[in-house]
Coordinates of C-alpha atoms in Angstrom, one line a residue:
M71 CA 21.4 50.7 -79.1
P72 CA 22.4 54.4 -79.1
K73 CA 25.4 55.3 -76.9
K74 CA 23.4 57.8 -74.8
E75 CA 20.8 55.2 -73.8
K76 CA 23.5 52.7 -73.0
K77 CA 25.3 55.2 -70.8
S78 CA 22.0 56.0 -68.9
S79 CA 21.3 52.3 -68.4
D80 CA 24.8 51.7 -67.0
S81 CA 24.5 54.6 -64.6
K82 CA 21.2 53.3 -63.2
A83 CA 22.6 49.9 -62.7
S84 CA 25.6 51.4 -60.9
S85 CA 23.4 53.4 -58.6
K86 CA 21.3 50.4 -57.7
A87 CA 24.4 48.4 -56.9
T88 CA 25.8 51.2 -54.8
A89 CA 22.5 51.6 -52.8
K90 CA 22.3 47.9 -52.3
A91 CA 25.9 47.7 -51.1
A92 CA 25.3 50.7 -48.7
K93 CA 22.1 49.0 -47.4
K94 CA 24.0 45.7 -46.9
D95 CA 26.8 47.6 -45.1
K96 CA 24.3 49.4 -42.8
A97 CA 22.6 46.1 -42.0
A98 CA 25.9 44.5 -41.2
K99 CA 26.9 47.4 -38.9
S100 CA 23.5 47.2 -37.2
A101 CA 23.8 43.4 -36.8
E102 CA 27.3 43.9 -35.4
K103 CA 26.0 46.6 -33.0
Q104 CA 23.2 44.2 -31.9
K105 CA 25.7 41.4 -31.5
D106 CA 28.0 43.6 -29.3
K107 CA 25.0 44.7 -27.3
K108 CA 23.8 41.1 -26.8
A109 CA 27.4 40.0 -26.0
K110 CA 27.7 42.7 -23.4
K111 CA 24.4 41.8 -21.9
H112 CA 25.3 38.1 -22.0
N113 CA 28.6 38.7 -20.3
D114 CA 26.9 40.7 -17.6
D115 CA 24.4 38.0 -17.1
D116 CA 27.1 35.3 -17.0
E117 CA 28.9 37.3 -14.3
E118 CA 25.7 37.5 -12.3
D119 CA 24.9 33.8 -12.9
L120 CA 28.4 32.7 -12.0
E121 CA 28.2 34.6 -8.7
A122 CA 24.9 33.0 -8.0
I123 CA 26.2 29.6 -8.9
L124 CA 29.2 30.0 -6.7
E125 CA 27.0 31.1 -3.8
Q126 CA 24.7 28.1 -4.4
F127 CA 27.6 25.7 -4.6
Q128 CA 28.9 27.0 -1.3
R129 CA 25.5 26.5 0.3
D130 CA 25.2 23.0 -1.2
T131 CA 28.7 22.1 -0.1
Q132 CA 28.1 23.2 3.4
E133 CA 24.8 21.3 3.5
N134 CA 26.2 18.1 2.0
T135 CA 29.2 18.0 4.3
Q136 CA 27.4 19.0 7.5
V137 CA 27.5 16.3 10.1
T138 CA 24.9 16.0 12.8
E139 CA 25.5 14.3 16.1
E140 CA 22.8 13.3 18.5
I141 CA 22.9 11.6 21.9
L142 CA 20.2 8.9 22.0
Q143 CA 17.8 8.6 24.8
N144 CA 17.1 5.0 23.8
P145 CA 19.5 2.3 22.4
P146 CA 19.4 1.3 18.7
S147 CA 16.5 -0.8 17.6
R148 CA 16.5 -4.5 17.0
R149 CA 18.5 -5.8 14.1
A150 CA 20.8 -8.5 12.8
N151 CA 23.4 -8.7 9.9
G152 CA 24.9 -5.3 10.8
T153 CA 28.5 -4.6 11.8
L154 CA 29.8 -3.8 15.3
T155 CA 33.3 -2.6 14.9
P156 CA 35.7 -1.8 17.8
D157 CA 37.8 1.4 17.8
P158 CA 40.5 0.6 20.4
S159 CA 42.2 4.0 20.0
N160 CA 39.2 5.8 21.4
A161 CA 37.6 2.9 23.3
H162 CA 34.3 3.1 21.3
L163 CA 32.2 0.6 19.3
W164 CA 30.6 1.6 15.9
L165 CA 27.3 0.0 14.8
I166 CA 26.5 0.4 11.1
G167 CA 23.4 -0.9 9.2
G168 CA 21.6 -4.2 9.6
D169 CA 18.1 -5.4 9.0
Y170 CA 14.9 -6.4 10.8
Y171 CA 12.2 -8.7 9.4
D172 CA 8.8 -8.0 10.9
G173 CA 6.9 -10.9 9.3
H174 CA 5.8 -8.8 6.3
R175 CA 8.7 -6.6 5.2
L176 CA 12.4 -6.4 5.6
H177 CA 13.5 -3.1 7.1
T178 CA 17.1 -2.3 6.1
Y179 CA 19.1 0.4 8.0
H180 CA 22.0 2.6 7.5
N181 CA 22.3 4.3 10.8
V182 CA 25.8 5.1 12.1
Y183 CA 26.0 4.7 15.9
R184 CA 28.8 5.1 18.3
F185 CA 28.7 3.3 21.7
D186 CA 30.8 4.6 24.6
P187 CA 30.8 1.9 27.3
A188 CA 32.5 4.2 29.8
K189 CA 29.4 6.5 30.1
G190 CA 27.4 5.0 33.0
D191 CA 26.2 1.4 33.6
S192 CA 24.4 1.2 30.2
G193 CA 26.9 3.3 28.2
E194 CA 26.1 6.1 25.8
W195 CA 24.8 5.8 22.2
R196 CA 25.3 8.6 19.7
E197 CA 24.1 8.8 16.1
Y198 CA 25.9 10.5 13.3
K199 CA 24.2 11.6 10.0
S200 CA 25.8 12.8 6.8
K201 CA 24.2 13.2 3.4
N202 CA 27.3 11.8 1.7
A203 CA 26.8 8.3 3.1
P204 CA 26.3 4.8 1.8
A205 CA 22.8 3.6 1.0
P206 CA 20.9 1.4 3.5
R207 CA 22.3 -2.2 3.6
S208 CA 22.9 -5.3 5.6
A209 CA 25.2 -8.4 5.2
H210 CA 28.1 -5.9 4.5
Q211 CA 31.5 -5.7 6.2
T212 CA 33.3 -3.0 8.1
V213 CA 36.9 -2.9 9.4
F214 CA 38.9 -0.4 11.5
T215 CA 42.4 1.1 10.9
A216 CA 44.1 3.4 13.3
Q217 CA 45.9 5.8 10.9
G218 CA 44.7 9.5 10.7
G219 CA 42.8 9.3 14.0
G220 CA 40.9 6.2 13.0
K221 CA 39.0 5.1 9.9
L222 CA 36.2 2.6 9.2
W223 CA 36.2 0.9 5.8
L224 CA 32.9 -0.5 4.4
F225 CA 32.4 -2.8 1.4
G226 CA 29.4 -4.4 -0.2
G227 CA 26.2 -5.7 1.3
E228 CA 22.6 -5.8 0.1
F229 CA 19.3 -3.8 0.2
A230 CA 16.2 -5.9 -0.2
G231 CA 13.0 -4.6 -1.7
H232 CA 9.7 -6.4 -2.2
S233 CA 10.7 -8.2 -5.4
T234 CA 14.3 -7.2 -5.9
F235 CA 17.7 -7.6 -4.3
Y236 CA 20.3 -4.8 -4.6
H237 CA 23.8 -6.1 -4.2
F238 CA 26.4 -3.5 -3.6
S239 CA 30.0 -3.3 -4.8
D240 CA 30.8 0.2 -3.5
F241 CA 33.7 0.9 -1.1
W242 CA 33.5 3.6 1.5
C243 CA 35.8 5.2 4.2
F244 CA 34.4 6.8 7.3
D245 CA 36.8 9.3 9.1
I246 CA 36.2 8.9 12.8
T247 CA 37.7 12.4 13.5
T248 CA 35.5 14.4 11.1
K249 CA 32.6 11.9 11.0
E250 CA 32.5 12.1 7.2
W251 CA 32.2 9.5 4.5
D252 CA 34.3 9.3 1.4
R253 CA 33.5 7.0 -1.4
I254 CA 36.5 5.3 -3.0
D255 CA 35.9 4.6 -6.7
T256 CA 38.4 2.4 -8.6
K257 CA 38.1 0.8 -12.0
I258 CA 39.1 -2.6 -10.7
R259 CA 37.3 -3.8 -7.5
P260 CA 35.5 -6.9 -6.2
S261 CA 32.1 -7.8 -7.7
A262 CA 28.8 -6.9 -5.9
R263 CA 28.1 -9.4 -3.0
S264 CA 26.7 -10.0 0.4
G265 CA 27.7 -12.3 3.3
H266 CA 31.5 -11.9 2.5
R267 CA 34.1 -11.3 5.2
M268 CA 36.8 -8.6 5.4
T269 CA 39.8 -8.1 7.6
V270 CA 43.0 -6.0 7.9
F271 CA 46.4 -7.5 7.6
K272 CA 49.2 -4.8 8.1
N273 CA 48.6 -2.4 5.2
L274 CA 46.1 -4.6 3.3
I275 CA 42.4 -5.0 3.5
I276 CA 41.5 -8.5 2.5
I277 CA 38.1 -9.7 1.2
F278 CA 37.1 -13.3 0.7
G279 CA 33.9 -15.1 -0.4
G280 CA 30.3 -14.1 -0.1
F281 CA 27.3 -14.8 -2.3
H282 CA 25.4 -13.2 -5.2
D283 CA 21.7 -13.8 -5.6
T284 CA 20.1 -13.7 -9.0
G285 CA 16.6 -14.6 -7.7
V286 CA 16.7 -18.0 -9.3
R287 CA 20.0 -19.2 -8.0
T288 CA 22.5 -18.1 -5.3
T289 CA 26.1 -18.2 -6.4
Y290 CA 28.6 -18.6 -3.6
L291 CA 32.0 -17.1 -4.1
D292 CA 35.6 -18.1 -3.3
D293 CA 37.6 -15.2 -4.8
L294 CA 40.3 -13.4 -2.9
W295 CA 40.9 -9.6 -3.1
V296 CA 43.3 -7.3 -1.4
F297 CA 43.2 -3.5 -1.2
S298 CA 46.5 -1.7 -0.6
M299 CA 46.2 1.4 1.7
D300 CA 49.5 2.5 0.1
D301 CA 48.2 3.1 -3.4
F302 CA 44.4 2.7 -2.9
K303 CA 44.1 -0.1 -5.5
W304 CA 42.3 -3.4 -5.5
R305 CA 44.0 -6.5 -6.7
K306 CA 42.5 -9.9 -7.3
I307 CA 44.7 -12.8 -6.1
D308 CA 44.7 -15.5 -8.7
L309 CA 45.9 -18.8 -7.3
S310 CA 46.6 -22.1 -9.2
P311 CA 43.4 -24.2 -9.6
L312 CA 45.5 -27.1 -8.5
E313 CA 46.1 -25.6 -5.1
R314 CA 43.9 -26.6 -2.2
K315 CA 41.7 -23.7 -1.0
P316 CA 38.4 -23.1 0.9
C317 CA 35.3 -23.9 -1.1
P318 CA 32.8 -21.1 -1.9
R319 CA 30.9 -19.8 1.1
S320 CA 29.4 -17.0 3.0
G321 CA 28.7 -16.1 6.7
F322 CA 32.1 -17.5 7.8
S323 CA 34.8 -16.1 10.1
L324 CA 37.9 -14.3 8.8
L325 CA 40.5 -13.3 11.4
S326 CA 43.9 -11.7 10.9
C327 CA 47.0 -13.0 12.7
P328 CA 49.9 -10.7 11.8
E329 CA 52.4 -12.2 14.1
Q330 CA 52.0 -15.5 12.3
N331 CA 51.8 -13.8 8.8
E332 CA 48.5 -15.4 8.1
V333 CA 44.7 -14.9 7.9
V334 CA 42.4 -17.6 9.1
V335 CA 39.1 -18.7 7.6
Y336 CA 36.7 -20.8 9.6
G337 CA 33.2 -22.3 8.9
G338 CA 30.5 -20.7 6.9
F339 CA 27.4 -21.6 4.8
C340 CA 26.7 -22.6 1.2
K341 CA 24.2 -24.4 -1.0
T342 CA 24.9 -27.2 -3.4
Y343 CA 22.8 -27.5 -6.6
E344 CA 22.2 -30.7 -8.6
K345 CA 20.1 -30.8 -11.7
G346 CA 16.6 -32.1 -11.0
K347 CA 17.0 -31.8 -7.2
R348 CA 16.2 -29.1 -4.7
P349 CA 19.2 -27.0 -3.4
V350 CA 20.8 -28.5 -0.3
A351 CA 22.0 -26.1 2.5
K352 CA 25.3 -27.0 4.0
S353 CA 27.0 -25.7 7.2
L354 CA 30.8 -25.8 7.1
D355 CA 33.3 -26.3 10.0
D356 CA 36.6 -26.5 8.1
C357 CA 39.5 -24.2 8.7
Y358 CA 42.2 -22.7 6.4
A359 CA 45.1 -20.4 7.0
L360 CA 46.1 -18.0 4.2
K361 CA 49.9 -17.7 4.4
I362 CA 51.1 -14.2 3.4
T363 CA 54.9 -13.8 2.7
N364 CA 57.2 -11.3 1.0
D365 CA 60.2 -12.5 -1.1
E366 CA 63.5 -10.8 -1.6
H367 CA 62.0 -8.6 -4.2
N368 CA 59.2 -7.5 -1.8
I369 CA 56.6 -9.3 -3.8
T370 CA 53.7 -10.5 -1.7
S371 CA 52.6 -14.1 -2.2
F372 CA 49.5 -15.9 -0.9
K373 CA 49.0 -19.6 -0.2
W374 CA 46.2 -21.5 1.5
D375 CA 47.0 -24.2 4.1
R376 CA 44.3 -26.4 5.6
R377 CA 44.3 -26.7 9.4
K378 CA 43.3 -29.7 11.4
K379 CA 40.6 -29.7 14.1
V380 CA 42.3 -29.6 17.5
G381 CA 40.9 -29.1 20.9
Y382 CA 37.3 -28.7 22.0
V383 CA 35.7 -28.0 18.6
P384 CA 32.3 -26.3 18.4
S385 CA 29.4 -28.4 17.0
L386 CA 28.5 -28.0 13.3
R387 CA 26.5 -24.7 13.0
S388 CA 25.9 -21.7 10.8
G389 CA 25.2 -18.1 11.7
A390 CA 27.8 -18.2 14.4
T391 CA 29.8 -15.0 14.9
M392 CA 33.6 -14.9 15.7
T393 CA 35.5 -11.8 16.6
Y394 CA 39.2 -11.2 17.3
W395 CA 40.7 -10.8 20.8
P396 CA 44.1 -9.1 20.2
A397 CA 45.4 -9.4 23.7
K398 CA 45.3 -13.2 23.5
S399 CA 45.6 -13.7 19.7
M400 CA 42.3 -15.6 19.9
G401 CA 39.1 -15.7 18.0
V402 CA 36.0 -15.7 20.2
L403 CA 32.9 -17.5 18.8
F404 CA 29.3 -17.2 20.1
G405 CA 25.9 -18.7 19.2
G406 CA 24.8 -20.0 15.8
V407 CA 22.1 -22.5 14.7
S408 CA 22.3 -26.2 13.8
D409 CA 19.7 -27.2 11.2
I410 CA 18.6 -30.8 10.5
D411 CA 16.9 -30.5 7.0
D412 CA 15.5 -34.0 6.4
S413 CA 12.9 -33.0 3.8
E414 CA 11.2 -30.0 2.2
E415 CA 8.5 -30.0 4.8
S416 CA 10.5 -30.3 8.0
L417 CA 13.4 -28.3 9.4
Q418 CA 14.6 -28.9 12.9
S419 CA 16.8 -26.2 14.4
I420 CA 18.9 -26.1 17.5
F421 CA 20.0 -22.6 18.7
H422 CA 23.2 -22.1 20.6
N423 CA 24.5 -19.6 23.2
D424 CA 27.8 -21.3 24.0
L425 CA 31.2 -19.5 23.9
F426 CA 34.4 -20.8 22.3
G427 CA 37.9 -19.6 21.9
Y428 CA 40.2 -20.4 19.0
N429 CA 43.9 -19.8 19.6
L430 CA 45.3 -18.6 16.3
P431 CA 49.1 -19.2 16.8
G432 CA 50.6 -22.6 16.6
G433 CA 48.3 -24.2 14.1
G434 CA 45.1 -23.3 16.0
K435 CA 43.4 -24.9 19.0
W436 CA 39.8 -24.7 20.2
Q437 CA 38.8 -24.4 23.8
S438 CA 35.5 -23.9 25.6
L439 CA 35.2 -20.6 27.4
N440 CA 33.1 -21.6 30.4
L441 CA 32.0 -19.1 33.0
R442 CA 33.7 -19.5 36.3
K443 CA 31.8 -19.7 39.5
P444 CA 32.8 -17.1 42.1
K445 CA 34.8 -18.1 45.1
K446 CA 32.8 -17.5 48.2
A447 CA 34.2 -16.0 51.4
G448 CA 35.0 -18.6 54.0
A449 CA 35.5 -21.3 51.4
K450 CA 38.4 -22.8 53.5
K451 CA 36.1 -23.1 56.5
K452 CA 33.5 -24.9 54.5
S453 CA 36.1 -27.2 53.1
A454 CA 37.2 -28.1 56.7
K455 CA 33.5 -28.7 57.7
K456 CA 33.1 -31.0 54.7
K457 CA 36.1 -33.0 55.7
A458 CA 34.8 -33.2 59.3
A459 CA 31.5 -34.3 58.1
K460 CA 33.1 -37.1 56.1
A461 CA 35.0 -38.2 59.2
A462 CA 31.8 -38.2 61.2
K463 CA 30.1 -40.2 58.6
A464 CA 32.8 -42.9 58.7
T465 CA 32.5 -43.0 62.5
A466 CA 28.7 -43.2 62.3
Q467 CA 28.9 -46.3 60.1
D468 CA 30.2 -48.2 63.1
D469 CA 27.2 -47.2 65.2
S470 CA 24.2 -48.1 63.1
D471 CA 22.0 -48.2 66.2
N472 CA 22.1 -44.4 66.5
H473 CA 20.8 -44.2 62.9
P474 CA 18.8 -47.3 62.2
D475 CA 17.0 -45.7 59.2
G476 CA 20.3 -44.8 57.5
S477 CA 19.8 -41.1 58.0
E478 CA 22.8 -38.7 58.2
S479 CA 24.0 -36.9 61.3
E480 CA 22.8 -33.5 62.1
D481 CA 26.2 -31.9 61.3
E482 CA 26.3 -33.7 57.9
Q483 CA 22.8 -32.6 57.0
G484 CA 23.6 -29.0 57.9
T485 CA 26.9 -29.1 55.9
G486 CA 25.2 -30.6 52.9
A487 CA 22.4 -28.0 52.9
N488 CA 25.0 -25.2 53.0
I489 CA 26.9 -26.7 50.0
D490 CA 23.7 -27.0 47.9
T491 CA 22.6 -23.5 48.8
D492 CA 26.0 -22.0 47.9
A493 CA 26.1 -24.0 44.6
D494 CA 22.7 -22.6 43.5
T495 CA 23.2 -19.0 44.6
D496 CA 24.5 -16.4 42.0
D497 CA 25.0 -19.0 39.2
P498 CA 26.9 -17.2 36.4
Q499 CA 25.3 -19.5 33.8
K500 CA 22.0 -17.7 34.4
T501 CA 23.5 -14.5 33.0
T502 CA 24.3 -16.0 29.6
P503 CA 22.4 -14.3 26.8
M504 CA 19.6 -16.3 25.1
P505 CA 20.5 -18.4 22.0
R506 CA 20.7 -16.7 18.6
Y507 CA 22.4 -16.5 15.3
N508 CA 23.7 -13.7 13.1
A509 CA 24.4 -11.6 16.2
M510 CA 26.9 -8.7 16.1
L511 CA 30.1 -9.3 18.2
A512 CA 33.1 -7.1 19.1
I513 CA 35.9 -7.1 21.6
L514 CA 37.1 -3.8 23.0
R515 CA 40.3 -4.4 25.0
N516 CA 39.4 -7.4 27.2
T517 CA 35.6 -7.1 27.1
L518 CA 33.3 -8.9 24.7
Y519 CA 30.1 -7.2 23.5
I520 CA 27.1 -9.0 21.9
F521 CA 24.2 -7.1 20.3
G522 CA 21.1 -8.3 18.5
G523 CA 20.7 -11.3 16.3
I524 CA 17.9 -13.7 15.4
F525 CA 16.0 -16.4 17.3
E526 CA 13.2 -18.6 16.0
Q527 CA 10.4 -20.2 17.8
G528 CA 8.3 -22.5 15.7
T529 CA 7.5 -20.7 12.5
Q530 CA 8.1 -17.3 14.0
E531 CA 11.3 -15.3 13.6
F532 CA 12.4 -12.8 16.3
T533 CA 15.0 -10.1 15.7
L534 CA 16.6 -9.2 19.0
D535 CA 17.6 -5.9 20.5
D536 CA 19.4 -6.8 23.7
M537 CA 23.1 -6.1 24.5
H538 CA 25.5 -7.9 26.8
S539 CA 29.1 -7.7 27.8
L540 CA 31.6 -10.1 29.3
A541 CA 35.0 -9.5 30.8
L542 CA 37.0 -12.2 29.0
D543 CA 40.0 -12.0 31.3
K544 CA 37.7 -12.9 34.2
L545 CA 34.9 -15.0 32.6
D546 CA 32.8 -14.4 35.8
R547 CA 29.4 -13.4 34.5
F548 CA 27.7 -11.6 31.6
K549 CA 26.5 -8.0 32.2
C550 CA 23.1 -7.1 30.6
I551 CA 23.6 -3.6 29.1
Q552 CA 20.2 -3.5 27.4
E553 CA 17.4 -6.0 28.1
C554 CA 15.4 -7.7 25.4
H555 CA 12.1 -6.0 24.6
V556 CA 10.9 -8.4 22.0
V557 CA 7.4 -9.7 22.9
G558 CA 6.2 -13.3 22.5
I559 CA 9.4 -15.3 22.6
E560 CA 8.7 -17.3 25.8
D561 CA 5.0 -17.9 25.5
E562 CA 4.7 -20.4 22.7
Q563 CA 1.0 -21.0 23.0
D564 CA 0.2 -17.4 22.1
D565 CA 2.4 -17.3 19.0
D566 CA -0.4 -15.9 16.8
D567 CA -1.3 -13.1 19.1
D568 CA 2.3 -12.4 19.9
E569 CA 3.2 -12.1 16.2
D570 CA 0.5 -9.4 15.8
D571 CA 1.8 -7.6 18.9
D572 CA 5.3 -8.0 17.7
D573 CA 4.5 -6.5 14.3
D574 CA 2.6 -3.6 15.9
E575 CA 5.6 -2.9 18.1
G576 CA 7.8 -3.1 15.1
S577 CA 5.6 -0.6 13.3
E578 CA 5.8 1.8 16.2
N579 CA 9.6 1.5 16.4
E580 CA 9.9 2.1 12.7
G581 CA 8.7 5.7 13.3
D582 CA 11.7 6.4 15.7
D583 CA 14.7 8.1 14.4
D584 CA 16.9 5.0 15.0
E585 CA 14.5 2.8 13.0
Q586 CA 14.5 4.9 9.8
V587 CA 16.1 3.6 6.6
N588 CA 18.5 6.4 6.0
G589 CA 21.6 7.8 4.4
E590 CA 19.9 10.9 4.8
E591 CA 17.9 11.6 1.6
V592 CA 17.1 7.9 1.3
Q593 CA 16.0 8.1 4.9
E594 CA 13.7 11.0 4.4
K595 CA 12.1 9.4 1.3
L596 CA 11.6 6.1 2.9
Q597 CA 10.2 7.7 6.0
I598 CA 7.7 9.7 4.0
H599 CA 6.9 6.6 1.9
Y600 CA 6.2 4.3 4.9
T601 CA 4.5 6.8 7.2
T602 CA 1.9 8.3 4.9
A603 CA -0.5 5.4 4.6
Q604 CA -3.5 7.1 6.3
D605 CA -5.8 6.0 3.5
A606 CA -4.9 2.3 3.9
P607 CA -8.0 0.3 3.0
S608 CA -8.3 -1.6 6.3
E609 CA -6.0 -0.6 9.1
N610 CA -7.5 -3.2 11.5
T611 CA -6.4 -6.2 9.4
H612 CA -3.4 -5.0 7.5
T613 CA -0.2 -3.2 8.3
E614 CA 0.4 0.2 6.7
D615 CA 3.3 -1.1 4.7
E616 CA 1.2 -3.7 3.0
S617 CA -0.9 -1.1 1.2
L618 CA 2.2 0.7 -0.2
P619 CA 4.2 -0.1 -3.3
Q620 CA 7.8 -1.3 -2.7
P621 CA 11.0 -0.3 -4.4
G622 CA 11.3 -2.2 -7.7
E623 CA 7.7 -3.3 -7.8
T624 CA 5.6 -2.7 -10.9
L625 CA 1.9 -1.6 -10.8
R626 CA 0.8 -5.1 -11.8
Q627 CA 2.9 -6.7 -9.1
F628 CA 1.6 -4.2 -6.5
F629 CA -2.0 -4.8 -7.4
E630 CA -1.7 -8.6 -7.4
R631 CA -0.1 -8.5 -4.0
T632 CA -2.7 -6.1 -2.5
K633 CA -5.8 -6.7 -4.5
D634 CA -7.8 -8.3 -1.6
M635 CA -7.4 -5.0 0.3
W636 CA -8.5 -2.9 -2.7
V637 CA -11.5 -5.2 -3.5
E638 CA -12.5 -4.9 0.2
A639 CA -12.3 -1.1 0.0
A640 CA -14.2 -1.1 -3.4
S641 CA -17.0 -3.2 -1.9
R642 CA -17.5 -0.7 0.9
K643 CA -17.9 2.1 -1.7
M644 CA -20.1 0.1 -4.1
P645 CA -21.9 -2.6 -2.1
E646 CA -24.3 -3.4 -5.1
A647 CA -21.5 -3.8 -7.7
N648 CA -20.7 -7.2 -9.3
A649 CA -17.3 -8.9 -9.1
K650 CA -16.1 -7.4 -12.4
E651 CA -17.0 -3.9 -11.5
L652 CA -15.4 -4.3 -8.0
R653 CA -12.2 -5.5 -9.6
G654 CA -12.1 -2.5 -11.9
V655 CA -12.7 0.0 -9.0
A656 CA -10.1 -1.9 -6.9
F657 CA -7.5 -1.6 -9.7
T658 CA -8.2 2.1 -10.0
L659 CA -7.7 2.6 -6.2
A660 CA -4.4 0.6 -6.4
E661 CA -3.3 2.6 -9.4
D662 CA -4.0 5.9 -7.6
K663 CA -1.9 4.7 -4.6
Y664 CA 0.9 3.5 -6.9
E665 CA 1.0 6.8 -8.8
E666 CA 1.0 8.8 -5.6
H667 CA 4.1 7.1 -4.3
K668 CA 5.8 6.5 -7.6
P669 CA 8.0 9.7 -7.5
I670 CA 9.3 8.7 -4.1
L671 CA 10.0 5.2 -5.2
R672 CA 11.9 6.4 -8.3
E673 CA 14.1 8.6 -6.2
I674 CA 14.8 5.8 -3.8
E675 CA 15.7 3.4 -6.6
A676 CA 17.9 6.1 -8.3
M677 CA 19.8 6.8 -5.0
I678 CA 20.4 3.1 -4.6
R679 CA 21.7 2.7 -8.1
D680 CA 23.9 5.7 -7.6
S681 CA 25.4 4.0 -4.6
G682 CA 26.8 1.2 -6.9
A683 CA 24.0 -1.3 -6.4
E684 CA 23.1 -4.0 -8.9
P685 CA 19.4 -4.7 -9.0
I686 CA 18.4 -8.3 -9.5
A687 CA 14.8 -9.4 -10.0
A688 CA 13.9 -12.0 -7.3
K689 CA 11.3 -14.7 -7.6
A690 CA 8.0 -14.0 -5.9
Q691 CA 8.4 -16.9 -3.4
Q692 CA 11.8 -15.7 -2.3
Q693 CA 10.7 -13.0 0.0
P694 CA 13.3 -11.1 2.1
G695 CA 13.5 -12.3 5.6
A696 CA 13.2 -16.0 4.6
T697 CA 15.2 -18.4 6.8
S698 CA 17.5 -19.4 4.0
R699 CA 18.5 -15.7 3.5
N700 CA 19.3 -15.1 7.1
R701 CA 21.4 -18.3 7.4
R702 CA 23.8 -17.1 4.8

């Protein structure tokens, strides 16, 4: 190639490369400029978003921590399996949770109530609501400690849906001063359970026993846990398997006796399982003392010691409630039920309303707490008249002619009449609350309080709403703070009608504020869920709740449970349709109802899971509210 042509070719290539480089540089500068512009805009947006986020966070925090307080015009609704906890520092009682079985569905509560007995003859009830609160539950435990103005500590329990049980293992602290809940999360803690018992021993919170229901089998527990309020840690107490200790159980009594350095376990309930045989329910009446000591290195040791039965021991029963009377170092026990389970078909039950005291110190001794008849004015004069009447009778025996028919003298007749009349007037035994089991008991100073519980009449189960008090230092008579409003208990021949009336009454009460299943978002969702059944297929023959899906229930389960209602509704719409067509329409109606309430159900289930619950699928025949569940 000639040199001139080569030079021209090189020059063109160089120009192209320069232009390409310049273009690339310009593009890079343009991209950098765009990047800076976007970055500036992004930073400006971030500053605006951050400000909005902070404002929203402030609003959310204020909303979540806001506590509402309401003075109730009516006392809390009927319930059992809740906790009634005394606050001796402020002379109040705190009622938390519980449940009520209306014959179709188990209603589970999480209301937080405070009772002030000093406000009038019937006291004053207040309800406190906070969004940061435990989920609805029953068969949980609550204890009180005095530090920091007073705190309530709550652990475990259960929430029962239509086909699932949710056992809880969450641990909460309620500040009585601020009325706010605080969840205490620890890596090591007791497993989820219900029917356990909890007590305070010095700086320790102690948990023992309970049960865990898988839907196929109920496992009763005998593990021992302590929570230190010094370092906020749980510790499981592992004892030698060779040591004697209480058998697994639930529904027992657990009382702290610090002056004796021990905690006492009494009674309870369990089931025994043998292959090929039906489970056998067993009530317990044994007693153990947990000795708690510190050695020279300040290491706490625990040892079980079985106690003998001494004194006037209560009859064998389950569902009895015992609470602690600090002034006398005594446990006070009320009620319970004795079951005679001879076969699968028959179950005979005896319900109790007697009162016992268990003196904790000195090895423990039982005594019967009988009400004392009041001393009448002029008792000495009546005694003198009685002696005179006896003397007159002795004299009259020497003069049988004056009374040939063996009748008494006029003076003696008059005296005897006065004695009988005085004996029947103002009998304190007539003030004793009706028999029940799973009642809530608490002692505030020297006064015993009894609220709610369960009573059975034939095949019917009645959850009670009455409240009574008794001055233990006087043992004169019970005071009725709130009368029982449950319909149908006394008239056994109208059981069927009364059951319907009772259910209707329960449905009306469920709409009240104190009947809602709350904790407060859960409360709102459940209230919406169970009060929007206006399109129920047949309101005359079914309750509203029957036509609604339950938490944990699939579409198929919902349809199988309620298909009769939907077939009935379909037959009204298509009277000429055959059975196959009716079933198809019925399923479509059920599916529409299920899908309508599905979002609410999902939110409820999510809230319960977030509260630390463990869902367990239950067998269809093990419906909540069954007798076996309530006896635990």
